[in-house]
Amino acid sequence: MKYVVKLFPEITIKSRPVRKQLIKQLKANLRTVLKRIDPELKVSGQWDNVQVETASEDSAVVQQVTAALASTPGIAYFMSVQKYPYVDFDDTLEKAKALFADKIKGKTLCVRIKRAGNHDFKSVDAERYIGGCLRQQCEAKGIDLKNPEIQINLEIRDQDLYLVHERYEGLGGYPIGSQDSVLSLMSGGFDSTVASYLMMRRGIQTHFCFFNLGGRAHELGVKEVSHYIWEKFGSSHGVKFVSVPFEGVVAEILQNVERSYMGVILKRMMLRAASKVAEKMKLDTLVTGESIAQVSSQTLKNLSAIDQVTDTLVLRPLVTTHKQEIVDIASQIGTYEFAAHMPEYCGVISDKPTTRASMERVHKAEEGFDFGVLEQALEDMMIQKIQNVVDDFKQDVQVEEVSEPETTSSVIVDIRHPDEEEQAPLAIDGVAIEKIPFYALHSAFKEKSLETEYLLYCDRGVMSQLHAQQLQADGYTNVKVYKKSE
């Protein structure tokens, strides 16, 4: 399968050196991501497009390559194509008939041809000839240039002919690595996950900083969604996941800060800590998911009070975005279910919160705060490669693994994200398989029988172990892990 990748529109306004550098970066990113799927895959580039070619005929490989291209920043759209030597109009017609004859029967059509190189005809000449012949010879309903039921796309580049099988939309934006890096404050909710995604789509290598307010379960959930976003949209570049234990900071605020100012002070403490983390990582910019007036701490007055604790640039890509728009984006990118099952810990500490913080009262509220607690949190922070975010949970996992389930009494529960499950469905003869994504496990198990043996399954066996352990701790001793035999 061959793909022609069209670059993001903004590249057309760039200077020649910048444009060449952006194309070079995109090709490097594609090689990094796609060669994990097919080591023999080839990536080549031209001035206005990049070409990707895999010799594999495995439908799973083709599906994974297509999904990866659709999730790679810097691509406006891409097309799966068949490449032939260009001969003449009649030869092109025969090839188009072989591919499209069945599709256009009884339907309106139009032919669109893009041409590059020196030829003795214009694109419109080829469109008229091939379109007219297809209509006559393939029993098409007619030609409709504005709203056709079937649009046939071809490209003639020098002496090459490309017949487009299908066109796919890309993310747009810039290739990751073409801009400086940032540190995104990640809570795991709708806002922070969408904000991080938007930065990646803009070509920005995005590291994650998590302030742990909810213990081990909270950390696990945020690690899962952070890893998902990185793996799907940003895995061309390695990033770090920073976990800062903030329970002590919250306890100090609850004990020593005026109640109406708790939310503002918490955000100031987070921004102070994030600035220190960014400095340690040599990053100049922070990213948050705040949107004006969405909650009390996000009024203009309060955001101004919060920002005064740092000289580090703070970007807020969602600052004027409505909540429903944010939720819709989360649904599109696959983070909705993660966020929907993530407790909103930040919202629980203020009673009758202020919406117009005065700096005099802010400073007074912080007078009783022991900043040694914040310093200790920073000393205790953990910085990991994003690939390794679940490794620290492995040490206390002791759930039995089963490689040959009982066909009559066991149910395998596929806990993978729906995107992963769709790309590589699990099928085992004679064994019942139930699909329950990990983010819905605990609510789903409230309805499960304790008499049935449930075997959790995921690709690497790590997340299934972790969630099986949590379910066992909740009293579901009938939960084990299914691990495929080698």
Short mmCIF file of C-alpha atoms in Angstrom, two decimals:
data_model
loop_
_atom_site.label_atom_id
_atom_site.label_comp_id
_atom_site.label_asym_id
_atom_site.label_seq_id
_atom_site.Cartn_x
_atom_site.Cartn_y
_atom_site.Cartn_z
CA MET A 1 0.00 0.00 0.00
CA LYS A 2 1.24 3.46 -0.92
CA TYR A 3 0.17 6.73 0.69
CA VAL A 4 0.61 10.29 -0.51
CA VAL A 5 0.76 12.66 2.45
CA LYS A 6 -0.22 16.30 1.96
CA LEU A 7 1.37 18.85 4.23
CA PHE A 8 -0.27 21.35 6.54
CA PRO A 9 -1.51 24.46 4.66
CA GLU A 10 0.58 26.98 6.63
CA ILE A 11 3.74 25.57 5.08
CA THR A 12 2.97 27.51 1.90
CA ILE A 13 3.74 30.84 3.61
CA LYS A 14 7.11 29.67 4.98
CA SER A 15 10.47 30.51 3.48
CA ARG A 16 12.22 27.83 1.46
CA PRO A 17 14.72 26.87 4.25
CA VAL A 18 11.96 26.69 6.87
CA ARG A 19 9.75 24.67 4.57
CA LYS A 20 12.54 22.18 3.88
CA GLN A 21 13.22 21.83 7.61
CA LEU A 22 9.55 21.19 8.39
CA ILE A 23 9.32 18.51 5.69
CA LYS A 24 12.52 16.93 7.01
CA GLN A 25 11.08 16.87 10.54
CA LEU A 26 7.81 15.32 9.38
CA LYS A 27 9.63 12.58 7.48
CA ALA A 28 11.78 11.81 10.53
CA ASN A 29 8.69 11.64 12.75
CA LEU A 30 6.92 9.30 10.34
CA ARG A 31 9.90 6.99 10.14
CA THR A 32 10.08 6.80 13.94
CA VAL A 33 6.38 6.02 14.37
CA LEU A 34 5.68 3.85 11.33
CA LYS A 35 8.74 1.62 11.45
CA ARG A 36 7.50 0.25 14.75
CA ILE A 37 4.60 -1.13 12.70
CA ASP A 38 6.57 -2.18 9.61
CA PRO A 39 10.40 -2.07 9.84
CA GLU A 40 10.64 -2.26 6.03
CA LEU A 41 8.33 0.71 5.43
CA LYS A 42 9.73 3.51 3.26
CA VAL A 43 9.25 7.26 3.68
CA SER A 44 10.31 9.66 0.93
CA GLY A 45 9.57 13.30 0.32
CA GLN A 46 9.05 15.97 -2.27
CA TRP A 47 8.50 19.69 -2.13
CA ASP A 48 4.75 19.49 -1.65
CA ASN A 49 4.12 15.97 -0.34
CA VAL A 50 5.59 12.99 1.49
CA GLN A 51 5.16 9.43 0.29
CA VAL A 52 4.82 6.40 2.56
CA GLU A 53 4.99 2.88 1.20
CA THR A 54 4.57 -0.51 2.86
CA ALA A 55 5.02 -3.79 1.03
CA SER A 56 2.99 -5.62 3.66
CA GLU A 57 -0.34 -7.05 2.55
CA ASP A 58 -1.39 -7.77 6.14
CA SER A 59 -4.65 -5.87 6.68
CA ALA A 60 -3.75 -5.28 10.35
CA VAL A 61 -0.51 -3.58 9.33
CA VAL A 62 -2.29 -1.43 6.73
CA GLN A 63 -4.92 -0.46 9.30
CA GLN A 64 -2.27 0.50 11.86
CA VAL A 65 -0.31 2.57 9.33
CA THR A 66 -3.49 4.39 8.31
CA ALA A 67 -4.40 5.08 11.95
CA ALA A 68 -0.88 6.35 12.69
CA LEU A 69 -0.91 8.74 9.73
CA ALA A 70 -4.29 10.10 10.84
CA SER A 71 -2.82 10.82 14.30
CA THR A 72 0.49 12.40 13.28
CA PRO A 73 0.71 16.21 13.64
CA GLY A 74 1.76 18.08 10.51
CA ILE A 75 -0.46 16.25 8.00
CA ALA A 76 -3.38 18.07 6.37
CA TYR A 77 -4.69 14.92 4.68
CA PHE A 78 -3.37 11.77 3.08
CA MET A 79 -4.49 9.37 0.37
CA SER A 80 -4.06 5.66 -0.17
CA VAL A 81 -3.04 5.32 -3.82
CA GLN A 82 -2.05 2.89 -6.53
CA LYS A 83 0.99 3.99 -8.54
CA TYR A 84 1.47 3.26 -12.26
CA PRO A 85 3.62 4.64 -15.05
CA TYR A 86 1.66 7.33 -16.90
CA VAL A 87 1.03 6.34 -20.55
CA ASP A 88 -1.91 8.28 -21.97
CA PHE A 89 -5.60 9.10 -21.41
CA ASP A 90 -6.85 5.71 -22.60
CA ASP A 91 -4.49 3.75 -20.38
CA THR A 92 -5.50 5.93 -17.43
CA LEU A 93 -9.17 5.31 -18.25
CA GLU A 94 -8.69 1.53 -18.21
CA LYS A 95 -6.98 1.64 -14.85
CA ALA A 96 -9.70 3.88 -13.41
CA LYS A 97 -12.42 1.55 -14.74
CA ALA A 98 -10.78 -1.45 -13.07
CA LEU A 99 -10.82 0.31 -9.73
CA PHE A 100 -14.03 2.35 -9.79
CA ALA A 101 -16.47 0.74 -12.27
CA ASP A 102 -18.56 -1.03 -9.62
CA LYS A 103 -18.65 2.00 -7.33
CA ILE A 104 -19.98 4.49 -9.90
CA LYS A 105 -22.70 2.34 -11.46
CA GLY A 106 -26.01 4.16 -11.11
CA LYS A 107 -24.43 7.15 -9.34
CA THR A 108 -23.31 10.65 -10.23
CA LEU A 109 -19.59 11.24 -10.45
CA CYS A 110 -16.87 13.73 -11.16
CA VAL A 111 -13.17 13.27 -11.86
CA ARG A 112 -10.58 15.53 -10.26
CA ILE A 113 -6.99 15.42 -11.50
CA LYS A 114 -3.95 17.16 -10.07
CA ARG A 115 -1.01 17.44 -12.39
CA ALA A 116 2.65 18.35 -11.90
CA GLY A 117 5.36 18.38 -14.56
CA ASN A 118 5.51 19.09 -18.27
CA HIS A 119 2.67 17.56 -20.32
CA ASP A 120 0.99 18.41 -23.60
CA PHE A 121 -2.45 18.61 -21.97
CA LYS A 122 -4.16 20.42 -19.12
CA SER A 123 -5.72 18.80 -16.08
CA VAL A 124 -9.21 19.80 -17.19
CA ASP A 125 -8.68 18.02 -20.55
CA ALA A 126 -7.92 14.76 -18.76
CA GLU A 127 -10.86 15.25 -16.38
CA ARG A 128 -13.35 15.73 -19.22
CA TYR A 129 -12.12 12.79 -21.25
CA ILE A 130 -11.86 10.26 -18.41
CA GLY A 131 -15.03 11.45 -16.67
CA GLY A 132 -17.07 11.33 -19.88
CA CYS A 133 -15.83 7.85 -20.77
CA LEU A 134 -16.50 6.52 -17.27
CA ARG A 135 -20.05 7.87 -17.40
CA GLN A 136 -20.70 6.17 -20.76
CA GLN A 137 -18.87 2.90 -20.19
CA CYS A 138 -19.70 2.20 -16.51
CA GLU A 139 -23.45 2.95 -16.48
CA ALA A 140 -23.05 6.01 -14.27
CA LYS A 141 -26.06 8.16 -13.57
CA GLY A 142 -24.34 11.31 -14.80
CA ILE A 143 -21.71 13.95 -14.16
CA ASP A 144 -22.12 16.32 -11.21
CA LEU A 145 -19.22 18.70 -10.64
CA LYS A 146 -20.63 20.29 -7.46
CA ASN A 147 -22.15 17.48 -5.38
CA PRO A 148 -21.22 14.11 -6.91
CA GLU A 149 -22.06 10.89 -5.16
CA ILE A 150 -18.63 9.56 -6.15
CA GLN A 151 -15.56 11.73 -6.64
CA ILE A 152 -12.62 10.05 -8.38
CA ASN A 153 -9.25 11.59 -7.62
CA LEU A 154 -6.13 11.05 -9.72
CA GLU A 155 -2.70 12.63 -9.79
CA ILE A 156 -0.30 12.77 -12.70
CA ARG A 157 3.20 13.69 -11.56
CA ASP A 158 5.75 13.81 -14.35
CA GLN A 159 5.60 10.25 -15.72
CA ASP A 160 3.79 8.72 -12.73
CA LEU A 161 0.06 8.11 -12.37
CA TYR A 162 -1.60 7.84 -8.96
CA LEU A 163 -5.13 6.50 -8.56
CA VAL A 164 -6.56 7.49 -5.20
CA HIS A 165 -8.36 4.69 -3.36
CA GLU A 166 -9.42 6.78 -0.40
CA ARG A 167 -8.72 10.15 1.18
CA TYR A 168 -8.27 10.56 4.94
CA GLU A 169 -8.20 13.72 7.03
CA GLY A 170 -5.09 14.45 9.09
CA LEU A 171 -4.59 16.46 12.27
CA GLY A 172 -3.08 19.50 10.56
CA GLY A 173 -0.68 21.61 12.59
CA TYR A 174 3.08 21.31 12.60
CA PRO A 175 5.35 18.27 12.96
CA ILE A 176 6.33 17.62 16.57
CA GLY A 177 9.88 18.79 17.15
CA SER A 178 9.52 21.85 14.94
CA GLN A 179 8.76 24.05 17.97
CA ASP A 180 10.18 24.32 21.49
CA SER A 181 9.04 21.93 24.25
CA VAL A 182 6.57 22.64 27.06
CA LEU A 183 5.46 21.23 30.42
CA SER A 184 1.72 20.57 30.60
CA LEU A 185 -0.04 20.45 33.96
CA MET A 186 -2.03 17.23 33.76
CA SER A 187 -4.94 16.38 36.07
CA GLY A 188 -6.40 13.72 33.76
CA GLY A 189 -9.72 15.55 33.28
CA PHE A 190 -11.26 16.86 30.08
CA ASP A 191 -9.44 20.20 30.07
CA SER A 192 -5.84 19.15 30.71
CA THR A 193 -5.95 16.23 28.28
CA VAL A 194 -7.41 18.34 25.46
CA ALA A 195 -4.97 21.18 26.16
CA SER A 196 -2.04 18.75 25.93
CA TYR A 197 -3.38 17.31 22.67
CA LEU A 198 -3.74 20.77 21.13
CA MET A 199 -0.13 21.58 21.97
CA MET A 200 1.03 18.33 20.34
CA ARG A 201 -1.06 19.04 17.26
CA ARG A 202 0.70 22.38 16.97
CA GLY A 203 4.04 20.59 16.75
CA ILE A 204 5.13 20.98 20.38
CA GLN A 205 6.86 18.25 22.33
CA THR A 206 4.71 18.09 25.47
CA HIS A 207 5.93 16.76 28.82
CA PHE A 208 3.45 16.03 31.62
CA CYS A 209 3.42 17.30 35.21
CA PHE A 210 0.95 15.68 37.60
CA PHE A 211 0.15 16.94 41.11
CA ASN A 212 -1.06 13.93 43.05
CA LEU A 213 -4.04 14.88 45.21
CA GLY A 214 -5.84 11.54 45.24
CA GLY A 215 -3.30 8.82 46.04
CA ARG A 216 -2.29 5.78 44.07
CA ALA A 217 -5.54 5.36 42.12
CA HIS A 218 -5.45 9.00 40.98
CA GLU A 219 -1.85 8.65 39.82
CA LEU A 220 -2.57 5.46 37.91
CA GLY A 221 -5.49 7.07 36.07
CA VAL A 222 -3.46 10.12 35.05
CA LYS A 223 -0.54 7.97 33.93
CA GLU A 224 -2.86 5.91 31.77
CA VAL A 225 -4.37 8.88 29.94
CA SER A 226 -1.01 10.66 29.60
CA HIS A 227 0.53 7.56 28.08
CA TYR A 228 -2.47 7.19 25.75
CA ILE A 229 -2.18 10.78 24.44
CA TRP A 230 1.57 10.49 23.97
CA GLU A 231 1.39 7.10 22.26
CA LYS A 232 -1.36 8.17 19.88
CA PHE A 233 -0.26 11.69 18.97
CA GLY A 234 3.31 12.31 20.12
CA SER A 235 5.33 9.10 20.19
CA SER A 236 7.78 10.36 17.58
CA HIS A 237 9.51 12.06 20.51
CA GLY A 238 10.21 10.82 24.02
CA VAL A 239 8.77 12.88 26.87
CA LYS A 240 8.85 12.83 30.65
CA PHE A 241 6.08 12.26 33.18
CA VAL A 242 6.59 14.16 36.43
CA SER A 243 4.60 13.17 39.52
CA VAL A 244 4.65 15.58 42.47
CA PRO A 245 3.04 14.33 45.73
CA PHE A 246 0.70 17.17 46.70
CA GLU A 247 -1.38 15.63 49.48
CA GLY A 248 0.75 17.44 52.09
CA VAL A 249 0.31 20.75 50.30
CA VAL A 250 -3.47 20.27 50.27
CA ALA A 251 -3.46 19.37 53.98
CA GLU A 252 -1.45 22.50 54.75
CA ILE A 253 -3.90 24.65 52.78
CA LEU A 254 -6.91 23.08 54.50
CA GLN A 255 -5.38 23.76 57.88
CA ASN A 256 -3.91 27.23 57.46
CA VAL A 257 -5.57 29.08 54.56
CA GLU A 258 -8.80 31.09 54.58
CA ARG A 259 -11.50 28.89 53.07
CA SER A 260 -12.63 31.22 50.30
CA TYR A 261 -9.05 31.50 49.03
CA MET A 262 -8.15 27.81 49.10
CA GLY A 263 -8.68 27.25 45.37
CA VAL A 264 -6.58 30.24 44.32
CA ILE A 265 -3.79 29.36 46.75
CA LEU A 266 -3.72 25.74 45.56
CA LYS A 267 -3.33 26.89 41.95
CA ARG A 268 -0.58 29.31 42.99
CA MET A 269 1.26 26.46 44.72
CA MET A 270 0.92 24.27 41.64
CA LEU A 271 2.25 27.02 39.41
CA ARG A 272 5.17 27.66 41.77
CA ALA A 273 6.03 23.96 41.77
CA ALA A 274 5.55 23.58 37.99
CA SER A 275 7.90 26.50 37.39
CA LYS A 276 10.58 24.76 39.44
CA VAL A 277 10.03 21.52 37.55
CA ALA A 278 10.24 23.34 34.21
CA GLU A 279 13.45 25.04 35.31
CA LYS A 280 14.93 21.68 36.28
CA MET A 281 13.97 20.26 32.87
CA LYS A 282 15.21 23.38 31.02
CA LEU A 283 11.74 24.22 29.70
CA ASP A 284 10.57 27.81 29.26
CA THR A 285 6.82 27.33 29.00
CA LEU A 286 3.96 25.86 31.07
CA VAL A 287 0.57 24.77 29.71
CA THR A 288 -2.70 24.56 31.64
CA GLY A 289 -6.24 23.60 30.66
CA GLU A 290 -7.92 26.63 32.19
CA SER A 291 -10.82 28.36 30.44
CA ILE A 292 -12.12 31.76 31.44
CA ALA A 293 -14.95 31.61 34.01
CA GLN A 294 -15.35 27.84 33.83
CA VAL A 295 -14.76 27.55 37.60
CA SER A 296 -14.19 30.11 40.33
CA SER A 297 -10.39 30.03 40.12
CA GLN A 298 -10.52 30.81 36.40
CA THR A 299 -11.96 34.30 36.42
CA LEU A 300 -9.69 36.92 34.92
CA LYS A 301 -9.05 38.41 38.34
CA ASN A 302 -8.11 35.06 39.85
CA LEU A 303 -5.97 33.97 36.89
CA SER A 304 -4.04 37.22 37.23
CA ALA A 305 -3.48 36.51 40.93
CA ILE A 306 -2.36 32.96 40.18
CA ASP A 307 0.09 33.97 37.44
CA GLN A 308 1.93 36.42 39.66
CA VAL A 309 3.86 33.62 41.36
CA THR A 310 5.97 32.90 38.26
CA ASP A 311 7.86 34.61 35.47
CA THR A 312 7.55 31.48 33.34
CA LEU A 313 5.34 31.82 30.27
CA VAL A 314 1.94 30.16 30.88
CA LEU A 315 -0.07 29.12 27.81
CA ARG A 316 -3.79 28.34 28.03
CA PRO A 317 -4.92 26.90 24.68
CA LEU A 318 -8.52 26.50 25.94
CA VAL A 319 -8.84 29.97 27.43
CA THR A 320 -11.95 30.95 25.40
CA THR A 321 -13.29 27.46 24.65
CA HIS A 322 -16.72 26.39 25.89
CA LYS A 323 -16.92 23.26 28.02
CA GLN A 324 -19.02 21.34 25.52
CA GLU A 325 -16.47 22.08 22.80
CA ILE A 326 -13.76 20.68 25.06
CA VAL A 327 -15.82 17.57 25.76
CA ASP A 328 -16.46 17.13 22.03
CA ILE A 329 -12.73 17.27 21.29
CA ALA A 330 -12.10 14.72 24.06
CA SER A 331 -14.60 12.40 22.37
CA GLN A 332 -12.86 12.85 19.00
CA ILE A 333 -9.38 12.09 20.31
CA GLY A 334 -10.35 9.19 22.58
CA THR A 335 -9.84 10.74 26.02
CA TYR A 336 -13.51 11.22 26.93
CA GLU A 337 -13.87 7.98 28.87
CA PHE A 338 -10.60 8.52 30.71
CA ALA A 339 -11.72 11.97 31.82
CA ALA A 340 -15.29 10.95 32.60
CA HIS A 341 -14.00 8.45 35.17
CA MET A 342 -11.39 10.77 36.67
CA PRO A 343 -12.39 12.42 39.98
CA GLU A 344 -12.08 16.21 40.00
CA TYR A 345 -9.89 16.54 43.07
CA CYS A 346 -9.08 20.22 42.56
CA GLY A 347 -12.69 21.24 43.00
CA VAL A 348 -13.28 19.91 46.48
CA ILE A 349 -11.31 22.19 48.73
CA SER A 350 -12.86 25.68 48.53
CA ASP A 351 -16.00 26.66 50.43
CA LYS A 352 -17.73 29.70 48.91
CA PRO A 353 -14.65 30.45 46.77
CA THR A 354 -13.74 33.99 45.83
CA THR A 355 -14.04 35.00 42.20
CA ARG A 356 -12.23 38.33 42.64
CA ALA A 357 -9.08 37.64 44.61
CA SER A 358 -7.29 40.69 45.98
CA MET A 359 -3.52 40.44 46.19
CA GLU A 360 -3.57 41.81 49.73
CA ARG A 361 -5.76 38.92 50.91
CA VAL A 362 -3.81 36.42 48.80
CA HIS A 363 -0.57 37.39 50.54
CA LYS A 364 -2.28 37.31 53.90
CA ALA A 365 -3.73 33.85 53.14
CA GLU A 366 -0.24 32.56 52.37
CA GLU A 367 1.35 33.99 55.53
CA GLY A 368 0.40 30.94 57.57
CA PHE A 369 1.43 28.43 54.91
CA ASP A 370 4.54 26.38 55.64
CA PHE A 371 6.48 26.56 52.37
CA GLY A 372 8.71 23.77 53.63
CA VAL A 373 5.85 21.43 52.73
CA LEU A 374 6.00 22.62 49.10
CA GLU A 375 9.77 22.22 49.04
CA GLN A 376 9.44 18.68 50.40
CA ALA A 377 6.90 17.82 47.67
CA LEU A 378 9.41 18.94 45.05
CA GLU A 379 12.16 16.90 46.67
CA ASP A 380 9.91 13.82 46.57
CA MET A 381 8.80 14.23 42.96
CA MET A 382 9.34 11.39 40.50
CA ILE A 383 10.48 11.99 36.91
CA GLN A 384 10.06 9.08 34.49
CA LYS A 385 10.14 8.42 30.79
CA ILE A 386 6.55 8.22 29.59
CA GLN A 387 7.19 4.67 28.31
CA ASN A 388 7.85 3.56 31.88
CA VAL A 389 4.99 5.25 33.75
CA VAL A 390 3.45 2.04 35.01
CA ASP A 391 6.65 0.29 36.02
CA ASP A 392 6.54 1.49 39.62
CA PHE A 393 3.17 -0.24 40.10
CA LYS A 394 4.53 -3.66 39.17
CA GLN A 395 6.38 -4.41 42.38
CA ASP A 396 3.36 -5.20 44.52
CA VAL A 397 1.28 -6.95 41.86
CA GLN A 398 0.65 -10.59 42.78
CA VAL A 399 -2.41 -11.62 40.79
CA GLU A 400 -2.47 -15.14 39.36
CA GLU A 401 -1.95 -15.40 35.62
CA VAL A 402 -3.83 -17.94 33.47
CA SER A 403 -2.70 -18.93 29.99
CA GLU A 404 -5.28 -21.68 29.34
CA PRO A 405 -8.72 -20.56 30.54
CA GLU A 406 -11.52 -22.99 31.29
CA THR A 407 -13.91 -22.77 28.37
CA THR A 408 -17.03 -23.36 30.41
CA SER A 409 -16.48 -21.35 33.58
CA SER A 410 -14.14 -18.49 32.63
CA VAL A 411 -14.84 -15.17 30.95
CA ILE A 412 -11.99 -13.17 29.45
CA VAL A 413 -12.47 -9.43 29.91
CA ASP A 414 -10.67 -7.36 27.26
CA ILE A 415 -9.85 -4.15 29.13
CA ARG A 416 -7.99 -2.37 26.31
CA HIS A 417 -9.01 1.03 25.04
CA PRO A 418 -11.59 0.62 22.23
CA ASP A 419 -9.09 1.95 19.65
CA GLU A 420 -6.58 -0.76 20.57
CA GLU A 421 -9.23 -3.47 20.67
CA GLU A 422 -10.56 -2.47 17.25
CA GLN A 423 -7.11 -2.67 15.65
CA ALA A 424 -6.37 -6.16 17.03
CA PRO A 425 -9.55 -7.94 18.19
CA LEU A 426 -9.13 -10.80 20.64
CA ALA A 427 -10.69 -14.13 19.64
CA ILE A 428 -10.27 -17.48 21.43
CA ASP A 429 -12.25 -20.52 20.35
CA GLY A 430 -14.74 -21.73 22.93
CA VAL A 431 -14.08 -18.97 25.47
CA ALA A 432 -16.48 -16.12 26.23
CA ILE A 433 -14.92 -12.68 25.72
CA GLU A 434 -16.40 -9.51 27.16
CA LYS A 435 -15.18 -6.02 26.22
CA ILE A 436 -15.00 -3.65 29.19
CA PRO A 437 -12.44 -0.82 28.81
CA PHE A 438 -10.33 -0.38 31.94
CA TYR A 439 -11.90 2.98 32.76
CA ALA A 440 -15.31 1.30 33.15
CA LEU A 441 -14.16 -1.81 35.00
CA HIS A 442 -14.99 -0.88 38.56
CA SER A 443 -18.51 0.34 37.85
CA ALA A 444 -19.17 -2.68 35.60
CA PHE A 445 -18.03 -5.17 38.24
CA LYS A 446 -20.70 -4.02 40.66
CA GLU A 447 -23.10 -6.09 38.56
CA LYS A 448 -20.83 -9.15 38.22
CA SER A 449 -21.31 -12.52 39.88
CA LEU A 450 -18.72 -13.72 42.37
CA GLU A 451 -19.26 -17.26 41.07
CA THR A 452 -17.70 -16.64 37.64
CA GLU A 453 -13.95 -16.53 37.03
CA TYR A 454 -13.01 -13.32 35.21
CA LEU A 455 -9.65 -13.05 33.45
CA LEU A 456 -8.52 -9.53 32.58
CA TYR A 457 -6.57 -9.08 29.35
CA CYS A 458 -4.42 -6.32 27.85
CA ASP A 459 -1.60 -6.40 25.29
CA ARG A 460 1.39 -6.11 27.61
CA GLY A 461 -0.18 -7.62 30.71
CA VAL A 462 0.70 -4.65 32.90
CA MET A 463 -2.60 -2.77 33.11
CA SER A 464 -4.54 -6.01 33.47
CA GLN A 465 -2.39 -6.89 36.48
CA LEU A 466 -2.89 -3.49 38.07
CA HIS A 467 -6.66 -3.43 37.63
CA ALA A 468 -7.02 -7.06 38.72
CA GLN A 469 -5.18 -6.18 41.90
CA GLN A 470 -7.51 -3.26 42.57
CA LEU A 471 -10.59 -5.42 41.96
CA GLN A 472 -9.27 -8.10 44.30
CA ALA A 473 -8.68 -5.45 46.95
CA ASP A 474 -12.35 -4.47 46.50
CA GLY A 475 -13.40 -8.04 47.28
CA TYR A 476 -13.54 -9.59 43.80
CA THR A 477 -11.35 -12.59 44.56
CA ASN A 478 -12.66 -14.30 41.41
CA VAL A 479 -10.56 -11.97 39.20
CA LYS A 480 -7.34 -13.17 37.61
CA VAL A 481 -5.23 -12.21 34.58
CA TYR A 482 -5.22 -13.83 31.16
CA LYS A 483 -1.80 -13.95 29.52
CA LYS A 484 -1.39 -15.39 26.05
CA SER A 485 0.98 -18.35 25.89
CA GLU A 486 4.12 -17.66 23.86
#
